[in-house]
XYZ file of C-alpha atoms in Angstrom:
356
model
C -176.648 95.638 -87.193
C -174.779 92.340 -87.261
C -176.622 91.264 -90.413
C -175.856 94.609 -92.043
C -172.167 94.364 -91.140
C -171.972 90.787 -92.405
C -173.647 91.742 -95.662
C -171.310 94.711 -96.150
C -168.234 92.619 -95.382
C -169.432 89.794 -97.633
C -170.075 92.220 -100.488
C -166.567 93.671 -100.259
C -165.044 90.183 -100.072
C -167.079 88.979 -103.078
C -166.009 91.984 -105.168
C -162.367 91.333 -104.270
C -162.684 87.631 -105.173
C -164.208 88.379 -108.580
C -161.543 91.000 -109.273
C -158.772 88.508 -108.459
C -160.339 85.856 -110.714
C -160.496 88.416 -113.517
C -156.874 89.365 -112.797
C -155.816 85.772 -113.499
C -157.172 86.343 -117.008
C -154.225 88.657 -117.702
C -151.487 86.417 -116.358
C -150.784 85.061 -119.839
C -149.543 88.512 -120.854
C -147.245 88.790 -117.841
C -145.840 85.292 -118.344
C -144.760 85.614 -121.941
C -142.709 84.087 -123.611
C -144.608 81.113 -122.162
C -147.453 80.095 -124.467
C -151.059 80.117 -123.336
C -151.029 76.327 -123.000
C -147.896 76.431 -120.860
C -149.387 79.134 -118.626
C -152.541 77.036 -118.183
C -150.382 74.022 -117.254
C -148.450 76.021 -114.676
C -151.716 77.363 -113.294
C -152.954 73.820 -112.641
C -149.782 73.045 -110.674
C -149.882 76.304 -108.730
C -153.604 75.908 -108.012
C -153.016 72.405 -106.693
C -150.195 73.595 -104.447
C -152.215 76.548 -103.167
C -155.320 74.413 -102.619
C -153.323 71.816 -100.673
C -152.090 74.593 -98.383
C -155.600 76.012 -98.031
C -157.186 72.637 -97.216
C -154.407 71.926 -94.718
C -154.908 75.299 -93.035
C -158.674 74.708 -92.810
C -158.160 71.080 -91.706
C -160.571 69.757 -94.321
C -158.682 66.640 -95.455
C -160.878 64.299 -93.430
C -164.004 65.624 -95.181
C -162.404 64.945 -98.571
C -161.392 61.390 -97.640
C -164.803 60.696 -96.092
C -166.525 61.620 -99.354
C -164.139 59.549 -101.506
C -164.942 56.513 -99.335
C -168.588 56.798 -100.404
C -167.696 56.031 -104.043
C -168.165 52.266 -104.214
C -168.972 51.211 -107.781
C -167.088 51.607 -111.050
C -169.990 53.708 -112.406
C -169.700 56.170 -109.523
C -165.954 56.497 -110.029
C -166.499 57.013 -113.758
C -169.047 59.777 -113.130
C -166.642 61.293 -110.604
C -163.659 61.356 -113.000
C -165.335 62.188 -116.329
C -165.869 65.931 -115.526
C -162.115 66.443 -115.007
C -161.264 66.914 -118.734
C -164.042 69.514 -118.970
C -162.516 71.596 -116.169
C -159.059 71.144 -117.672
C -160.301 72.462 -121.019
C -161.948 75.469 -119.324
C -158.739 76.329 -117.443
C -156.836 76.045 -120.727
C -159.085 78.395 -122.722
C -159.223 80.898 -119.835
C -155.438 81.297 -119.937
C -154.943 80.670 -123.670
C -157.555 83.044 -125.114
C -156.180 86.419 -123.873
C -152.784 85.884 -125.546
C -154.430 84.702 -128.762
C -156.797 87.661 -129.291
C -159.886 85.760 -128.149
C -160.341 87.388 -124.755
C -163.560 89.171 -125.709
C -165.095 86.007 -127.161
C -164.376 84.113 -123.933
C -165.791 87.013 -121.919
C -169.010 86.777 -123.926
C -169.201 83.096 -122.997
C -169.027 84.010 -119.306
C -171.834 86.539 -119.820
C -174.034 83.834 -121.363
C -173.104 81.081 -118.891
C -175.508 82.096 -116.037
C -178.463 82.155 -118.439
C -177.487 78.764 -119.864
C -177.424 77.385 -116.310
C -180.929 78.748 -115.659
C -182.228 76.988 -118.774
C -180.436 73.786 -117.733
C -182.055 73.996 -114.293
C -185.469 74.481 -115.893
C -185.316 71.504 -118.253
C -183.092 69.088 -116.309
C -184.302 69.712 -112.758
C -187.785 71.180 -113.411
C -186.855 74.351 -111.543
C -189.272 77.243 -111.932
C -188.110 80.259 -113.924
C -189.365 83.689 -112.969
C -190.806 86.060 -115.541
C -187.625 88.145 -115.434
C -185.450 85.063 -115.994
C -187.530 84.127 -119.033
C -187.210 87.691 -120.323
C -183.420 87.695 -119.816
C -183.055 84.359 -121.598
C -185.156 85.570 -124.534
C -183.076 88.767 -124.837
C -179.819 86.792 -124.874
C -181.253 84.333 -127.413
C -182.327 87.207 -129.674
C -178.820 88.670 -129.560
C -177.173 85.348 -130.368
C -179.768 84.574 -133.042
C -179.154 87.921 -134.729
C -175.409 87.301 -135.030
C -175.933 83.765 -136.334
C -178.386 85.123 -138.926
C -176.208 88.120 -139.812
C -172.781 86.448 -139.916
C -173.693 82.774 -140.170
C -171.807 81.761 -137.020
C -170.786 82.671 -133.481
C -167.290 82.362 -132.035
C -166.311 78.822 -131.063
C -164.601 80.226 -127.931
C -167.908 81.717 -126.750
C -169.740 78.417 -127.218
C -166.830 76.523 -125.649
C -167.217 78.463 -122.398
C -171.000 78.832 -122.081
C -171.754 75.238 -123.146
C -168.757 73.627 -121.453
C -169.472 74.354 -117.804
C -173.098 73.078 -117.556
C -172.163 69.380 -118.169
C -169.424 69.725 -115.563
C -171.828 70.973 -112.879
C -174.560 68.518 -113.879
C -172.187 65.597 -113.373
C -170.850 67.015 -110.121
C -174.379 67.562 -108.839
C -175.401 64.016 -109.736
C -172.941 62.675 -107.165
C -173.333 65.683 -104.812
C -169.588 66.324 -104.896
C -168.481 69.067 -102.450
C -166.758 71.937 -104.323
C -163.360 71.649 -102.622
C -163.340 67.851 -102.966
C -164.203 68.032 -106.650
C -161.668 70.756 -107.434
C -158.731 69.180 -105.641
C -159.532 65.798 -107.218
C -159.667 67.392 -110.669
C -156.313 69.097 -110.156
C -154.685 65.885 -108.939
C -155.962 64.022 -112.003
C -154.825 66.807 -114.326
C -151.323 66.995 -112.838
C -149.786 64.084 -114.854
C -151.186 65.589 -118.071
C -149.797 69.081 -117.468
C -146.426 67.667 -116.382
C -146.154 65.856 -119.721
C -147.231 69.006 -121.596
C -144.641 71.149 -119.827
C -141.923 68.564 -120.367
C -142.593 68.082 -124.082
C -143.050 71.812 -124.798
C -140.007 72.974 -122.850
C -142.132 74.777 -120.284
C -139.910 73.740 -117.367
C -136.655 74.934 -118.941
C -138.150 78.239 -120.056
C -139.703 78.939 -116.650
C -136.585 78.060 -114.663
C -134.304 80.025 -116.998
C -136.329 83.264 -116.768
C -135.896 85.306 -113.599
C -139.375 86.840 -113.485
C -141.037 83.426 -113.223
C -139.436 82.874 -109.833
C -141.943 85.350 -108.390
C -144.716 85.219 -110.994
C -145.378 81.502 -110.506
C -145.745 81.767 -106.698
C -147.870 84.888 -107.266
C -150.121 82.849 -109.556
C -150.646 80.365 -106.721
C -151.176 83.104 -104.120
C -153.831 84.864 -106.213
C -155.584 81.554 -106.895
C -155.610 80.737 -103.177
C -156.796 84.211 -102.201
C -159.602 84.155 -104.778
C -160.811 80.734 -103.624
C -160.598 81.660 -99.939
C -162.441 84.963 -100.440
C -165.152 83.193 -102.435
C -165.665 80.720 -99.585
C -165.887 83.565 -97.038
C -168.340 85.523 -99.211
C -170.556 82.470 -99.725
C -170.847 82.103 -95.936
C -171.532 85.766 -95.183
C -173.967 86.583 -98.013
C -177.451 85.331 -98.849
C -177.413 82.968 -101.828
C -179.252 85.361 -104.156
C -176.954 88.302 -103.373
C -173.870 86.102 -103.699
C -175.099 84.906 -107.113
C -175.744 88.487 -108.225
C -172.209 89.571 -107.332
C -170.780 86.681 -109.380
C -171.785 88.668 -112.479
C -168.950 91.050 -111.644
C -166.330 88.640 -113.003
C -167.469 88.799 -116.662
C -167.867 92.569 -116.296
C -164.246 92.832 -115.145
C -163.188 90.499 -117.975
C -164.994 92.697 -120.493
C -163.293 95.856 -119.169
C -159.868 94.193 -119.214
C -160.405 92.892 -122.763
C -161.256 96.367 -124.061
C -158.710 98.408 -122.110
C -155.701 96.136 -121.538
C -155.997 93.584 -124.347
C -157.050 96.384 -126.743
C -159.715 94.305 -128.447
C -162.479 95.943 -130.453
C -166.068 95.230 -129.445
C -166.735 94.141 -133.031
C -164.190 91.322 -132.599
C -166.572 89.390 -130.381
C -169.844 90.114 -132.166
C -172.232 92.841 -133.214
C -173.247 95.804 -131.086
C -176.841 94.550 -131.170
C -175.802 91.220 -129.641
C -173.774 92.923 -126.909
C -176.656 95.274 -126.220
C -179.130 92.426 -125.820
C -176.755 90.473 -123.576
C -176.134 93.538 -121.407
C -179.912 94.015 -121.098
C -180.278 90.324 -120.188
C -177.532 90.674 -117.597
C -179.188 93.716 -116.030
C -182.502 91.840 -115.896
C -180.778 88.896 -114.184
C -179.200 91.211 -111.630
C -182.585 92.843 -110.997
C -184.223 89.424 -110.591
C -181.598 88.341 -108.060
C -181.884 91.630 -106.175
C -185.680 91.357 -106.030
C -185.391 87.788 -104.773
C -183.002 88.929 -102.050
C -185.268 91.818 -100.974
C -188.346 89.565 -101.010
C -186.680 86.970 -98.791
C -185.381 89.670 -96.471
C -188.876 91.167 -96.137
C -190.367 87.702 -95.574
C -187.844 86.972 -92.817
C -188.567 90.336 -91.200
C -192.312 89.719 -91.211
C -191.818 86.229 -89.808
C -190.021 87.787 -86.839
C -193.252 89.389 -85.649
C -194.926 86.598 -83.741
C -197.941 88.574 -82.520
C -199.654 90.571 -85.290
C -202.208 92.906 -83.716
C -205.275 94.636 -85.158
C -204.579 98.319 -85.767
C -200.888 97.900 -85.033
C -198.912 96.137 -87.740
C -196.091 95.492 -87.318
C -196.433 95.263 -83.507
C -194.210 97.450 -81.407
C -190.861 95.870 -80.561
C -191.280 96.905 -76.942
C -194.286 94.636 -76.526
C -192.473 91.738 -78.115
C -189.368 92.245 -75.970
C -191.562 92.456 -72.883
C -193.210 89.147 -73.819
C -189.822 87.476 -74.370
C -188.580 88.812 -71.052
C -191.673 87.457 -69.321
C -191.193 84.041 -70.902
C -187.562 83.931 -69.760
C -188.499 84.930 -66.206
C -191.229 82.264 -66.086
C -188.830 79.636 -67.442
C -186.205 80.601 -64.878
C -188.786 80.502 -62.094
C -189.921 76.993 -63.105
C -186.338 75.739 -63.107
C -185.674 77.283 -59.687
C -188.853 75.746 -58.291
C -187.946 72.341 -59.794
C -184.477 72.375 -58.253
C -185.889 73.619 -54.918
C -188.260 70.642 -54.862
C -185.318 68.292 -55.460
C -183.368 69.969 -52.659
C -186.334 69.671 -50.279
C -186.730 65.990 -51.138
C -183.035 65.269 -50.519
C -183.149 67.225 -47.261
C -186.076 65.088 -46.013
C -184.181 61.882 -46.875
C -181.110 63.112 -45.022
C -183.224 63.928 -42.000
C -184.818 60.472 -42.129
C -181.369 58.836 -42.261
C -180.204 60.862 -39.267
C -183.373 59.924 -37.354
C -182.554 56.228 -37.751
């Protein structure tokens, strides 16, 4: 029952986290007349502030400093810093695209990103790909190939997203950077850049002179903090495969928001055939993750039966509980007997001392 409750709670938390991340996608509309670049700059500052508060509340600063002390050489520091511009560019396009009619193209990039990561894992880390993962990758490749053949190109925003994140995670994995440590370091390094951008573009004056930004900017930080905190909670409560499956909800939410709120046409991001193939690939990926979760759950359940019996598989729980109870009683009896022997030995020594 505890496992079931944890899984249910983790699922709800993961859905809420993905919904909040997708909600950040629309903040550019709420924060007009700020430009998409200015909104992205403010998001970096608000994320840094919210993350500082979160790390302080969780008392994780020592873990961050302990990891930074392990970076000794100039090469290690270079590999640690070089992913920062990649993350900065991804934050920029995430906030810039919706207000520049490219929300659907960016959403398509997030649909393709998990499959790109699977291919990267296969060829960079020699990780095995299941039959369903191969099938999903082939479906997505057919959809992309059709649009390239039909129209001669695919949106640069789509490629920017799906091909931008893999180098970031490859570099972070090379140094085994903890997620919170890497993110807060990236935001600190990006802060001077966004301060210059806001100063030169008039982002400070415009934000301070507009009343709604006095609550929208803190709200931007609160949502960022809540999304990060909920993601951390979900990752602890859910099995890895189920947690990964639920991460597909974010691009689904982005797609819905792009069609309904941003009023973009499906044809703006590509052909119906390409979207159909990517949706099929996504469903296959979800099925693969779900099967992996069910397989592991069944394996763990079977491993719990320590005494398989002929004609009775799985064995009755009552027999197993009786065996465990017997083991505990025997263990307790041995401890009592051991301590009784020590008491008897001390009693004899006391009696010998009194006899002298």
